[in-house]
Amino acid sequence: MLYYLLCFSRRGLADRLSREKPIILRPASHFAAGRRDASAPEFARRRRVDRGDLHPATPASAAPAASPRFARWRDMQMQFVTCHQAMEDNNDEIFDGQNEAVQSQVSLPQDIQRIIIGFLPGRTVLKFCSVCKFWRDCIVEPAFVDHHLNCALRFRQAIACFTSVDNGLIQMYMFDPITVNFKRTEPVFSSRFHMSQPCNGMVCAYDLKGAAEVLNPTTRKHLTLPASESVYQAQYSEYFLGYVHSTKEYKVVALRHWIKHLTFEVCTIGTLSWRTVRGSEEEELLKTTKPVVVNDEMHWLLLDDESSYFTRKILSFNLTDEKFSYLDVPDSVRDRDLELVEGEGKLHLWSMPCKGAAYTESEIWLADSTRQFWVHLHNIAHPSVLGTKPFFMYKSKLFLGSQKRFIYIDILDGTVCYVDIPSGENIISSGMHRLGELNDIINRFSLCWVIIKRLWTIFSCCWIFLNKNSTFTRCHQVVLSSCAILQAGEENNKLSVEDVYRRHKQDSAGAMK
Amino acid sequence: MATGSGAAAAAADAEEKESGSRMITLTSNEGKAFVVTEASARQSATIRSMVDDGGCVDKGFPLPNVDSKTLARVIQYCDEHGNKEAHTVDERAALAKFDKDFIAELDADKAFLYDVTMAANYLHIQGLFALTTQCIADTIKGKTPEEIRTAFGIEYDLTAQDEEEIKEEDTHA
C-alpha cells in the first residue's frame, strides 16, 4: 500500500516535471512580425556602420543607444515575442513558413489565457480542466488559486446563506451583494447540522457532539479535523473558521462547553493536534458563543454578570499569535443592548435600545484599525425586528436574521427588506462568500494526512502485535493484514456522494421508525 | 515616418516643460506614427516608466508588436481615460458608458479583440486589459471544453490517463 502511495506520488511528480516543458504554441501573426522588427535594430546598425551612414534611418534604430532602460525594454520585447517558442535559431525563412501555416487561426498567448481563466467562476474553472494540459496544470497550481482568489474578492463576492433541510442536507443560496437578488443555489455535501461562517469560500461544518470538517462547497472537497480528547468529555463543542493573512494558514477555533465553563482550543489546518489556548480558570460569560471574525481576529461580547444583559468589554482572540485581549465598548452605549457585526473587514458595534427605553434609535459604531477608539457612524430608526441576530454588514446594508428569516436594513434610509427562505429550511450560517473560490488548502493537506494516518495505523498494529507475541518474525504478516484492512477502508472512502446521501437517508429513515 | 518623428520631436521641444501637454509619438509595426498626449500615453505602464526615466521621449516609441489598426483602437481608449477627469459621479458614469460601448464594438470581431488584449498586456494598460479579459471570460463562460478549444485554437493534448484522473476527481469531489 505504502509502495503504491509512493509510486503514485512519484508518478505525479514526474508528470508535473514533464508538463513544465514549454508548450509550443502557434505564434500569432504579429509575434513573428514583432520578432523580425525587434531584431531589426541590430541589422540596421550593422548596415549603418557599413555604409558609414550616421543618420538614424528609423526611430527604432536610433533608440537603442539612448538609455540602458531602453535596452532592457527591448530585451523585454524580445522576450515577449520569443516566449513559448521552442525555436532557437534566427532563421527567418522557417519562421515565415510556420507563420503562414497558422495565420488562419487566432490564438492567445498562454499567460493571457491563464488570466482569463482567473475571471471565471469556480465551478466553470473545474469543468475546464479537460480543455488541454496547459489549462489543467494552470488550474491546480497554487499561484493560480491565489490569483483566482484575488479576482473573486474584486469581482465575484456573493452573499451565501446556508440552510439545513429537515433530512439533514445543507443548501447554499447565493445572492448578489448589491441588489440582493437571488443568484443560484447549490447543494452542500455534508451531513453535519451546524456550520461556521464562511471564510475565503470555505466553511467548517460540525455536529455539537461529534467531529468537525472543513469543506469547500465549490470544489466539494472535505477535510475531517482531528479528534480532540476533550470532544467526548465536554458537553458539546462549537467550531469557527478563521484565516491568518501573514502565514496564509487556516485555523479552526473550537469552543468546548463544560458544565460550568468554556475552554478554547485551536487547530491549524494541516496539523494533527488541538492546542488549548484558554483553560477553565477564567470565568467569563460570553453573550453569544458565535464570534465575529474580522480579518485575523475573533471577537465575543462579554456580559457584566449573569443576571444582566449589559456589556462593557469585548473579548478578542488574535489568530496570529493566539493571544486573548480585551477591548472596551464606548461609554455612551454601555446601558444598551449591543451586538458585534463584521462589515467589509472592519469591526462594527450595533447598539439597540433596551426594552422600555425612551429612545428608539439604534446606532452603528466603527472600531478603528488600532482598536483604540470607536467612531460613531450612523443612527438608524428601524422598526424592531424581534428575535433576530445580525449576520454581517455590506456597503450600507445590515444583514440580520433568525433561523427562519433573512432580513436586511438599509442603514442610510432605514428601509427593511425580507429575503424569502423556503419553508422547512433553517438558516444555519450566512456571510459574504467569495463565489467560486477554489481554495486548495484541503487538497494540499488531505494527501499527507492520509499517509500519516496510515503510517500511524500500521505502527500501532505492529506495536500491539509485538506486545502480545513478543516475536518479530510474524510482524510482516501483521503489516500485510493491516494493509488489507486499510485497503478495505479506502474502498469505503471512495463512496460517491450519492452513496453517502443514500446511506444517510436510510439512517434517518431507520431513526424515524 | 522619419518626418512624423521629427514633428513630434519639435512639438515635444516646444512644450517640454509642461508635462501632460507634451506630445509623444508611438510607432506601430507598420511604421505608422501616432502622436498622442502624454496624459494619454501614461495610461500604459510600459510607456509611463520610460517617460519617467527621461529617455527618448522626443524620439518616440517604436512598438514592434502592435499593428496600426490595433494601436489606433488602443489609443482611442487611452485618450478617453487619460485626457478626461473622473472625479464626479457623472464623469465616472460617462467613462463607464464609453467602456461599455468600446467593448461591445470589439466583441463583434473576436480576432481583433484578441489583438487588442495582447497589445494591452504588452503595453501594461491595466484598465483596458481588465476590460478585454473580462469580456473574453464572459463569452467563454457557458461554453463546453470543445468549444473553447476551437475558440482559442488549442490542441487537445490530454492523454487517456489524464482524462481518467479528471473524471475521477470530478465524481469524488
XYZ file of C-alpha atoms in Angstrom:
686
model
C 0.000 0.000 0.000
C 2.748 2.374 1.014
C 4.694 1.380 -2.004
C 1.679 2.115 -4.092
C 1.338 5.510 -2.492
C 4.972 6.343 -3.076
C 4.737 5.232 -6.671
C 1.679 7.336 -7.081
C 3.275 10.482 -5.744
C 6.411 9.895 -7.762
C 4.355 9.469 -10.867
C 2.588 12.706 -10.069
C 5.920 14.467 -9.736
C 7.200 13.046 -12.998
C 4.029 14.166 -14.709
C 4.402 17.618 -13.251
C 8.015 17.811 -14.413
C 7.196 16.709 -17.888
C 4.491 19.345 -18.048
C 6.978 22.079 -17.215
C 8.288 21.905 -20.737
C 7.209 24.888 -22.778
C 4.244 24.029 -24.895
C 4.701 25.076 -28.446
C 2.010 27.464 -29.376
C 1.388 28.735 -32.834
C 2.749 32.244 -32.938
C 0.113 34.748 -33.917
C 0.861 36.921 -36.880
C 2.318 39.885 -35.071
C 4.548 37.745 -32.903
C 6.512 36.840 -35.937
C 6.374 40.358 -37.234
C 7.400 41.693 -33.859
C 10.300 39.396 -33.656
C 11.605 40.495 -37.004
C 11.187 44.123 -36.067
C 12.747 43.764 -32.677
C 15.817 42.260 -34.168
C 15.862 44.961 -36.823
C 17.973 47.445 -34.856
C 20.887 45.027 -34.834
C 20.836 44.625 -38.582
C 20.140 48.268 -39.162
C 23.038 49.339 -37.033
C 25.398 46.970 -38.735
C 24.308 48.200 -42.122
C 24.672 51.768 -40.996
C 28.244 51.241 -39.931
C 28.989 49.513 -43.227
C 27.666 52.410 -45.191
C 29.114 54.967 -42.875
C 25.635 56.466 -42.577
C 25.277 58.081 -39.184
C 21.745 59.366 -39.517
C 19.152 57.192 -37.905
C 17.001 55.603 -40.548
C 14.084 54.834 -38.288
C 13.226 55.736 -34.742
C 13.652 52.084 -33.910
C 17.255 52.034 -34.955
C 18.016 55.337 -33.290
C 16.787 54.449 -29.874
C 18.934 51.569 -28.565
C 21.943 53.597 -27.554
C 19.813 56.238 -25.831
C 19.361 54.690 -22.392
C 20.015 51.438 -20.596
C 16.321 51.361 -19.796
C 15.579 51.140 -23.458
C 17.900 48.199 -23.828
C 16.009 46.499 -21.068
C 12.756 47.348 -22.710
C 13.955 45.947 -25.983
C 15.061 42.790 -24.200
C 11.616 42.586 -22.744
C 10.109 42.849 -26.193
C 12.407 40.154 -27.410
C 11.432 38.004 -24.505
C 7.813 38.664 -25.150
C 7.958 37.677 -28.749
C 10.168 34.683 -28.166
C 8.394 33.207 -25.184
C 6.653 29.910 -25.824
C 8.741 29.386 -28.893
C 10.993 26.418 -28.892
C 12.895 27.658 -31.904
C 16.401 28.703 -31.158
C 17.771 29.945 -34.433
C 17.023 33.213 -36.109
C 16.187 31.712 -39.409
C 13.502 33.902 -40.805
C 12.534 31.505 -43.533
C 11.469 28.775 -41.173
C 9.710 31.386 -39.183
C 7.734 32.682 -42.116
C 6.721 29.198 -43.122
C 5.389 28.485 -39.659
C 3.645 31.795 -39.587
C 1.793 31.259 -42.830
C 0.600 27.846 -41.821
C -1.304 29.168 -38.839
C -2.378 32.596 -39.909
C -5.942 31.422 -40.378
C -6.282 30.653 -36.676
C -6.418 33.126 -33.832
C -4.714 32.252 -30.633
C -3.895 33.980 -27.411
C -0.618 33.619 -25.540
C -0.845 31.252 -22.613
C -0.208 33.831 -19.934
C -3.256 35.750 -21.141
C -5.295 32.551 -21.269
C -4.284 31.987 -17.686
C -5.508 35.405 -16.631
C -8.788 34.844 -18.437
C -9.345 31.555 -16.626
C -8.933 33.503 -13.400
C -12.001 35.564 -14.238
C -14.265 32.539 -14.471
C -16.396 31.255 -11.625
C -15.056 28.260 -9.734
C -17.417 25.558 -10.970
C -16.737 26.590 -14.571
C -12.994 26.534 -13.988
C -13.227 22.993 -12.669
C -15.190 21.971 -15.753
C -12.455 23.451 -17.968
C -9.809 21.124 -16.544
C -10.422 18.991 -19.596
C -9.675 21.680 -22.202
C -5.988 20.877 -22.513
C -2.930 20.024 -20.472
C -1.912 23.633 -20.002
C -5.302 24.673 -18.637
C -5.375 21.755 -16.297
C -1.890 22.465 -14.934
C -2.821 26.100 -14.564
C -5.898 25.343 -12.536
C -4.190 23.101 -9.985
C -1.240 25.445 -9.450
C -1.263 27.207 -6.037
C -0.282 30.557 -7.601
C -3.347 30.359 -9.826
C -5.536 29.685 -6.822
C -4.239 32.914 -5.260
C -4.880 34.821 -8.473
C -8.369 33.388 -8.638
C -8.984 34.351 -5.025
C -7.976 37.946 -5.706
C -10.269 38.111 -8.720
C -13.086 36.642 -6.666
C -12.502 39.236 -3.988
C -12.772 42.037 -6.512
C -15.472 40.831 -8.852
C -17.353 37.871 -7.519
C -18.413 38.488 -3.967
C -21.751 36.996 -3.126
C -23.861 36.552 -0.078
C -24.067 32.939 0.897
C -26.830 31.660 3.046
C -26.638 28.079 4.235
C -29.832 26.373 5.238
C -30.401 22.898 6.518
C -33.328 20.954 5.201
C -35.179 18.632 7.549
C -33.415 15.497 6.402
C -30.033 16.963 7.262
C -28.914 18.086 3.828
C -27.472 21.559 3.504
C -28.344 24.006 0.748
C -26.291 27.038 -0.165
C -28.232 30.020 -1.506
C -26.353 32.810 -3.155
C -27.373 36.411 -3.581
C -25.925 39.330 -5.425
C -24.461 41.571 -2.711
C -25.571 44.860 -4.278
C -29.106 44.102 -5.395
C -29.640 41.156 -3.029
C -31.260 39.333 -5.913
C -31.231 35.585 -5.743
C -28.440 34.147 -7.881
C -28.401 30.409 -7.569
C -28.492 27.520 -5.196
C -26.152 24.614 -4.732
C -26.350 21.558 -2.533
C -23.564 21.289 0.035
C -22.436 17.750 0.516
C -22.221 17.492 4.222
C -24.282 15.612 6.728
C -23.414 17.831 9.678
C -26.010 20.025 11.288
C -24.069 23.143 12.212
C -21.835 25.446 10.308
C -19.408 28.288 10.923
C -19.488 31.493 8.911
C -17.819 31.203 5.518
C -14.170 32.200 5.353
C -12.470 32.593 1.981
C -15.068 30.370 0.386
C -14.774 27.580 2.938
C -16.897 26.654 5.896
C -16.462 24.476 8.928
C -19.341 22.035 9.368
C -19.794 20.207 12.645
C -22.060 18.301 14.954
C -22.305 19.501 18.526
C -21.201 16.173 19.948
C -19.144 14.849 17.061
C -16.343 15.525 14.659
C -15.891 18.643 12.579
C -14.843 19.034 8.994
C -13.698 21.875 6.815
C -15.300 21.865 3.410
C -15.324 23.860 0.254
C -18.805 23.942 -1.286
C -17.383 24.880 -4.692
C -14.820 22.141 -5.168
C -16.839 19.838 -2.902
C -13.738 18.729 -1.060
C -13.876 17.794 2.601
C -11.217 17.552 5.257
C -12.095 15.952 8.566
C -10.432 17.653 11.506
C -8.507 15.551 14.010
C -10.416 14.419 17.067
C -9.571 16.130 20.323
C -9.621 14.260 23.617
C -11.999 16.753 25.128
C -14.654 16.295 22.418
C -16.223 13.400 24.264
C -15.741 14.782 27.753
C -17.155 18.223 27.114
C -20.895 18.656 26.860
C -20.720 19.940 23.335
C -18.437 21.916 21.043
C -18.733 24.672 18.500
C -16.223 25.393 15.745
C -15.255 28.588 13.932
C -13.003 29.030 10.968
C -10.508 31.868 10.552
C -7.659 32.823 8.263
C -4.220 34.163 9.210
C -3.088 36.504 6.430
C 0.570 36.703 7.392
C 1.203 32.954 7.331
C -1.639 32.003 4.946
C -2.834 29.422 7.418
C -6.365 28.492 8.275
C -7.179 27.930 11.903
C -10.218 26.402 13.495
C -11.180 27.583 16.960
C -13.203 25.142 18.995
C -15.301 26.334 21.869
C -15.887 23.465 24.280
C -18.849 23.780 26.591
C -18.393 22.221 30.009
C -20.963 22.297 32.743
C -19.695 25.477 34.373
C -17.174 26.951 31.996
C -15.809 27.152 28.483
C -12.445 26.225 27.043
C -10.922 27.303 23.764
C -8.867 25.067 21.524
C -7.149 25.839 18.241
C -6.184 23.580 15.379
C -4.169 24.806 12.415
C -5.436 23.106 9.294
C -2.796 20.661 8.160
C -1.665 19.738 11.652
C -2.937 16.816 13.648
C -3.478 18.220 17.091
C -5.538 20.678 19.076
C -3.913 23.213 21.373
C -5.743 24.530 24.392
C -5.391 28.302 24.286
C -7.672 29.185 27.163
C -8.374 26.924 30.073
C -11.050 26.832 32.691
C -9.513 29.345 35.113
C -11.112 32.401 33.509
C -14.774 32.562 34.253
C -16.346 34.944 31.860
C -19.752 34.995 30.369
C -19.989 35.257 26.637
C -23.142 36.938 25.406
C -23.247 34.711 22.359
C -20.835 31.934 21.589
C -20.624 32.716 17.882
C -17.687 35.066 17.412
C -17.469 37.903 14.942
C -14.461 37.193 12.741
C -12.701 40.315 11.480
C -9.536 39.707 9.497
C -7.199 37.810 11.833
C -9.269 38.268 14.971
C -12.328 36.761 16.587
C -14.468 38.848 18.929
C -17.052 37.999 21.566
C -19.117 40.297 23.739
C -18.742 39.676 27.468
C -21.631 40.026 29.899
C -21.174 42.013 33.097
C -22.787 39.389 35.253
C -25.228 36.545 34.948
C -28.380 38.494 35.580
C -27.758 41.383 33.214
C -27.692 41.927 29.511
C -25.175 44.742 29.743
C -21.725 44.505 28.344
C -18.664 46.641 28.898
C -15.973 44.550 27.349
C -15.185 42.650 24.211
C -13.024 39.568 24.306
C -10.712 39.359 21.298
C -8.695 36.401 20.160
C -5.812 37.070 17.808
C -5.411 34.126 15.457
C -1.828 35.067 14.545
C -0.233 34.885 17.983
C -3.140 33.024 19.635
C -3.432 35.562 22.450
C -6.568 36.954 24.069
C -7.119 40.623 24.784
C -9.906 42.932 25.922
C -11.499 45.912 24.325
C -13.832 48.443 25.931
C -17.091 49.476 24.363
C -17.869 53.221 24.017
C -19.066 54.785 27.272
C -22.266 56.168 25.808
C -23.671 52.782 24.799
C -22.930 50.794 27.957
C -26.534 50.694 29.022
C -27.759 49.437 25.677
C -28.308 46.127 24.035
C -25.148 45.541 21.984
C -24.209 43.300 19.096
C -20.955 42.998 17.183
C -21.059 42.952 13.390
C -18.410 42.437 10.763
C -18.553 44.793 7.799
C -16.024 44.733 4.967
C -13.083 43.778 7.116
C -13.924 46.128 9.991
C -15.419 45.614 13.395
C -18.738 47.354 13.964
C -20.835 47.677 17.046
C -24.590 47.849 16.788
C -26.295 49.331 19.810
C -30.038 48.880 20.137
C -32.441 50.394 22.606
C -33.187 48.169 25.555
C -36.701 47.127 26.423
C -38.702 50.009 27.792
C -36.131 52.630 26.873
C -37.364 56.091 25.931
C -35.335 56.327 22.751
C -35.956 54.150 19.718
C -32.898 54.754 17.601
C -30.091 52.285 17.055
C -26.530 53.331 16.499
C -23.701 51.899 14.468
C -20.167 52.365 15.756
C -16.954 51.519 13.985
C -13.746 50.382 15.702
C -10.655 51.952 14.211
C -7.912 49.682 12.955
C -5.768 50.051 16.074
C -8.784 49.151 18.250
C -8.064 52.272 20.333
C -11.287 54.165 19.903
C -14.748 53.984 18.410
C -16.269 56.216 15.755
C -19.986 56.859 15.652
C -21.208 56.146 12.113
C -24.986 56.178 11.826
C -28.266 56.398 13.602
C -30.984 54.104 12.348
C -34.580 54.461 13.239
C -35.725 50.994 12.372
C -38.833 49.132 13.367
C -37.828 46.477 15.827
C -37.217 43.073 14.307
C -37.621 40.736 17.209
C -35.605 37.616 17.709
C -33.009 38.339 15.078
C -29.234 38.385 15.214
C -27.009 40.471 12.959
C -25.076 38.425 10.401
C -22.807 40.964 8.716
C -22.708 44.343 7.000
C -22.020 45.041 3.361
C -21.799 48.550 1.899
C -24.686 50.323 3.571
C -26.756 47.252 4.318
C -27.007 45.450 7.591
C -27.990 41.814 7.213
C -29.676 40.059 10.050
C -31.964 37.170 10.631
C -33.144 34.279 12.674
C -33.446 30.624 11.798
C -36.400 31.284 9.558
C -35.881 34.798 8.322
C -33.271 36.678 6.370
C -33.610 40.437 6.544
C -31.584 43.448 5.558
C -31.808 47.032 6.671
C -30.550 49.919 4.621
C -28.560 51.945 7.113
C -28.920 55.188 5.215
C -32.684 55.310 4.747
C -33.804 52.725 7.283
C -35.823 50.563 4.891
C -36.236 46.933 5.797
C -36.426 44.134 3.216
C -37.118 40.464 3.635
C -35.463 37.707 1.654
C -37.571 34.612 1.197
C -36.238 31.387 2.596
C -38.191 28.273 1.595
C -40.349 26.911 4.368
C -38.978 23.873 6.123
C -35.425 25.134 5.906
C -33.464 26.696 8.735
C -30.678 29.182 8.255
C -27.570 27.796 9.890
C -24.989 30.247 8.639
C -24.634 33.251 6.424
C -21.873 35.557 5.313
C -20.007 37.101 2.441
C -18.808 34.345 0.218
C -16.184 34.555 -2.454
C -18.068 32.943 -5.204
C -16.271 30.133 -6.902
C -13.330 30.173 -4.596
C -11.029 27.246 -5.434
C -9.332 27.056 -2.120
C -6.955 24.155 -2.414
C -5.878 24.016 1.197
C -7.979 20.907 1.569
C -6.319 19.147 -1.354
C -2.916 20.163 -0.169
C -3.330 18.600 3.201
C -5.592 15.643 2.685
C -2.958 13.503 0.943
C -0.225 13.952 3.548
C -2.839 13.410 6.168
C -3.829 10.070 4.720
C -0.200 8.976 4.612
C 0.428 9.958 8.215
C -2.768 8.271 9.334
C -1.802 5.079 7.560
C 1.726 5.046 8.890
C 0.343 5.515 12.362
C -2.151 2.673 12.000
C 0.491 0.287 10.751
C 2.811 1.298 13.518
C 0.198 0.804 16.220
C -0.826 -2.569 14.793
C 2.790 -3.687 14.939
C 3.095 -2.402 18.443
C 0.077 -4.287 19.703
C 1.224 -7.432 17.972
C 4.746 -7.216 19.370
C 3.424 -6.635 22.839
C 1.220 -9.678 22.604
C 3.542 -12.166 20.997
C 6.989 -10.721 21.538
C 8.090 -12.194 18.272
C 9.270 -10.194 15.392
C 9.077 -12.905 12.766
C 5.393 -12.680 12.104
C 5.377 -8.953 12.197
C 5.355 -8.599 8.440
C 2.153 -10.602 8.339
C 0.538 -8.078 10.593
C 1.706 -5.330 8.321
C 0.199 -7.147 5.390
C -3.104 -7.754 7.107
C -3.301 -4.168 8.303
C -2.685 -3.145 4.718
C -5.658 -5.251 3.725
C -7.776 -3.532 6.343
C -6.625 -0.164 5.109
C -7.421 -1.095 1.565
C -10.923 -2.005 2.587
C -11.095 1.332 4.375
C -10.022 3.080 1.247
C -12.829 1.445 -0.686
C -15.135 2.967 1.866
C -13.563 6.366 1.328
C -14.304 6.101 -2.327
C -18.027 6.076 -1.757
C -19.568 8.580 -4.044
C -21.689 11.431 -2.910
C -24.811 9.621 -3.999
C -23.891 6.654 -1.823
C -23.394 8.875 1.179
C -26.702 10.539 0.510
C -28.479 7.214 0.146
C -26.894 5.871 3.301
C -27.782 8.999 5.143
C -31.405 8.679 4.045
C -31.535 5.065 5.154
C -30.111 6.040 8.526
C -32.604 8.791 9.063
C -35.452 6.541 7.920
C -34.287 3.964 10.466
C -34.201 6.595 13.152
C -37.741 7.664 12.309
C -39.055 4.140 12.815
C 7.884 58.106 -40.715
C 11.064 59.991 -40.080
C 9.217 63.249 -40.609
C 6.487 62.108 -38.220
C 9.019 61.589 -35.501
C 10.713 64.861 -36.333
C 7.458 66.742 -35.991
C 6.813 65.075 -32.702
C 10.286 65.953 -31.508
C 9.662 69.595 -32.392
C 6.341 69.511 -30.613
C 7.968 67.926 -27.595
C 10.698 70.552 -27.566
C 8.158 73.353 -27.703
C 6.190 72.109 -24.740
C 8.819 70.214 -22.875
C 8.294 71.835 -19.504
C 4.578 71.316 -19.345
C 4.148 67.669 -18.710
C 0.680 66.479 -19.575
C 0.520 68.659 -22.666
C 3.683 67.129 -24.102
C 3.141 65.029 -27.159
C 4.502 61.528 -27.560
C 4.884 59.564 -30.747
C 4.073 55.889 -30.884
C 5.035 53.929 -33.964
C 3.257 50.757 -34.984
C 4.995 47.791 -36.556
C 3.958 49.027 -39.987
C 5.876 52.213 -39.320
C 2.850 54.453 -38.937
C 3.353 57.180 -36.338
C 0.648 58.165 -33.860
C 1.006 61.365 -31.885
C -0.732 61.296 -28.519
C -0.764 63.490 -25.413
C 1.448 62.462 -22.559
C -1.536 62.002 -20.253
C -2.947 59.557 -22.729
C 0.338 57.687 -23.179
C 0.701 57.480 -19.418
C -2.200 55.014 -19.330
C 0.395 52.473 -20.391
C 2.693 51.479 -17.535
C 5.381 50.493 -20.018
C 5.496 53.930 -21.611
C 4.996 55.694 -18.283
C 8.147 54.160 -16.823
C 10.054 55.099 -19.978
C 8.865 58.692 -19.811
C 9.696 58.973 -16.112
C 13.105 57.625 -16.865
C 13.626 60.622 -19.119
C 14.901 58.644 -22.050
C 13.940 59.015 -25.701
C 10.690 60.943 -25.193
C 11.415 63.151 -28.170
C 12.436 60.265 -30.362
C 9.172 58.409 -29.943
C 8.430 54.815 -29.078
C 8.533 52.031 -31.625
C 6.009 49.326 -30.811
C 7.024 46.380 -32.954
C 4.364 44.086 -31.502
C 1.359 46.235 -32.307
C -0.118 46.869 -35.744
C -1.671 50.177 -36.792
C -5.298 49.082 -36.585
C -4.856 47.778 -33.036
C -2.790 50.744 -31.928
C -5.407 53.176 -33.196
C -8.046 51.422 -31.117
C -5.824 51.267 -28.048
C -5.081 54.981 -28.364
C -8.800 55.658 -28.584
C -9.179 54.039 -25.166
C -6.140 55.822 -23.705
C -7.334 59.212 -24.945
C -10.696 58.748 -23.306
C -9.217 57.632 -19.994
C -6.089 59.770 -19.978
C -7.495 63.115 -21.022
C -10.770 63.115 -19.130
C -11.279 63.591 -15.451
C -13.139 61.035 -13.407
C -13.903 62.857 -10.207
C -17.636 63.352 -10.221
C -20.299 60.695 -10.480
C -21.365 61.937 -13.932
C -17.839 61.800 -15.304
C -17.377 58.324 -13.999
C -20.679 57.244 -15.479
C -19.620 58.689 -18.833
C -16.383 56.716 -18.734
C -18.231 53.539 -17.773
C -20.560 54.070 -20.714
C -17.579 54.600 -23.006
C -16.035 51.338 -21.755
C -19.280 49.504 -22.351
C -19.641 50.740 -25.924
C -15.946 50.234 -26.580
C -16.042 46.607 -25.527
C -19.343 45.921 -27.253
C -17.811 47.106 -30.512
C -14.706 44.977 -30.001
C -16.715 41.933 -29.036
C -18.097 41.670 -32.552
C -14.680 40.825 -34.004
C -13.006 38.178 -31.872
C -9.647 38.202 -33.668
C -9.385 41.952 -33.230
C -10.430 41.660 -29.588
C -7.555 39.229 -29.002
C -5.159 41.627 -30.752
C -6.246 44.481 -28.502
C -5.930 42.232 -25.442
C -2.382 41.319 -26.358
C -1.484 44.924 -27.048
C -2.957 45.970 -23.694
C -0.962 43.263 -21.974
C 2.200 44.266 -23.780
C 1.762 47.961 -23.011
C 0.521 47.236 -19.463
C -2.665 49.236 -19.782
C -4.373 47.819 -16.747
C -7.870 49.147 -17.288
C -8.076 48.067 -20.899
C -6.566 44.674 -20.147
C -9.057 44.001 -17.370
C -11.861 45.118 -19.657
C -10.927 42.832 -22.554
C -10.021 39.772 -20.472
C -13.271 40.089 -18.557
C -15.115 40.281 -21.868
C -13.405 37.150 -23.178
C -14.089 35.355 -19.900
C -17.757 36.285 -20.146
C -18.046 34.875 -23.644
C -16.419 31.539 -22.800
C -18.255 31.084 -19.520
C -21.058 28.962 -20.868
C -19.037 27.026 -23.417
C -18.034 23.398 -23.403
C -14.340 22.465 -23.359
C -14.546 21.512 -27.070
C -15.933 24.920 -28.000
C -13.120 26.579 -26.077
C -10.540 24.553 -27.906
C -11.944 25.795 -31.215
C -12.282 29.381 -29.989
C -8.685 29.570 -28.797
C -7.170 27.222 -31.349
C -5.939 24.877 -28.632
C -4.865 21.388 -29.499
C -6.310 18.548 -27.445
C -3.288 17.058 -25.739
C -4.684 15.180 -22.767
C -3.857 11.503 -22.603
C -6.426 8.868 -21.756
C -4.865 8.620 -18.322
C -5.265 12.344 -17.676
C -8.884 12.134 -18.703
C -9.427 9.267 -16.325
C -7.909 11.272 -13.484
C -10.045 14.311 -14.209
C -13.158 12.190 -14.343
C -12.261 10.531 -11.083
C -11.589 13.829 -9.328
C -14.904 15.139 -10.515
C -17.008 12.245 -9.313
C -15.379 12.045 -5.903
C -15.276 15.711 -5.215
